[in-house]
């Protein structure tokens, strides 16, 4: 495999996909909206965060539930292990 073909293969395999519309995303150096394909998709994503459609899980809640006695745990019944 020649150097040019190897480079083309590497570039082809590293093509990112826009998480909003699934179109190919240009590299960061060429794309001010990176990691999105366009400013529109970037704004759609921001709107989803602001509208609370996306959430980051809160580990503290999970840890607190694990510390509860079995009879007070919301997802467990007394017979569960």
Coordinates of C-alpha atoms in Angstrom, one line a residue:
X1 CA 0.0 0.0 0.0
X2 CA 1.5 3.4 -1.0
X3 CA 1.8 6.3 1.4
X4 CA -1.0 8.2 -0.3
X5 CA -3.5 5.3 -0.2
X6 CA -2.6 4.6 3.4
X7 CA -3.3 8.2 4.3
X8 CA -6.6 8.2 2.3
X9 CA -7.6 5.0 4.1
X10 CA -6.8 6.5 7.5
X11 CA -8.7 9.7 6.8
X12 CA -11.7 7.7 5.5
X13 CA -11.7 5.6 8.6
X14 CA -11.5 8.6 10.9
X15 CA -14.5 10.5 9.5
X16 CA -16.6 11.8 12.3
X17 CA -20.4 11.9 12.1
X18 CA -22.5 14.8 13.4
X19 CA -24.5 13.6 16.5
X20 CA -27.5 15.7 15.4
X21 CA -28.0 15.0 11.7
X22 CA -25.4 12.2 11.0
X23 CA -23.7 14.1 8.2
X24 CA -19.9 13.9 7.9
X25 CA -18.1 16.4 10.0
X26 CA -15.1 18.4 8.7
X27 CA -11.9 18.4 10.8
X28 CA -11.6 21.0 13.6
X29 CA -9.1 23.1 11.6
X30 CA -11.7 23.6 8.8
X31 CA -14.9 23.7 10.8
X32 CA -15.7 26.3 13.4
X33 CA -18.8 24.3 14.5
X34 CA -16.7 21.2 15.3
X35 CA -17.7 18.6 16.6
X36 CA -20.9 19.3 14.6
X37 CA -21.3 19.7 10.9
X38 CA -22.8 23.2 11.0
X39 CA -23.7 26.1 13.3
X40 CA -27.4 25.0 13.1
X41 CA -26.6 21.5 14.5
X42 CA -24.4 23.1 17.2
X43 CA -27.4 25.3 18.2
X44 CA -29.8 22.4 18.2
X45 CA -27.5 20.5 20.6
X46 CA -27.3 23.6 22.9
X47 CA -31.1 23.9 22.8
X48 CA -31.4 20.3 23.9
X49 CA -29.0 20.9 26.9
X50 CA -30.9 24.1 27.9
X51 CA -34.2 22.3 27.5
X52 CA -32.9 19.5 29.8
X53 CA -33.3 16.8 27.2
X54 CA -29.7 15.7 28.1
X55 CA -28.7 15.0 31.6
X56 CA -25.5 14.0 33.3
X57 CA -26.1 11.2 35.8
X58 CA -25.7 12.1 39.4
X59 CA -23.5 9.5 41.1
X60 CA -24.2 10.9 44.6
X61 CA -27.8 9.9 44.3
X62 CA -26.8 6.3 43.3
X63 CA -24.3 6.1 46.2
X64 CA -26.9 7.4 48.7
X65 CA -29.5 4.8 47.5
X66 CA -26.9 2.0 48.0
X67 CA -26.4 3.1 51.6
X68 CA -30.1 2.9 52.4
X69 CA -31.3 -0.2 54.4
X70 CA -33.0 -2.7 52.1
X71 CA -36.5 -1.8 53.4
X72 CA -36.0 1.8 52.5
X73 CA -34.4 1.3 49.0
X74 CA -36.7 2.5 46.3
X75 CA -35.8 -0.2 43.8
X76 CA -35.5 -3.2 46.1
X77 CA -37.8 -5.4 48.0
X78 CA -36.8 -7.1 51.3
X79 CA -36.2 -10.5 49.6
X80 CA -33.7 -9.0 47.0
X81 CA -29.9 -9.5 47.4

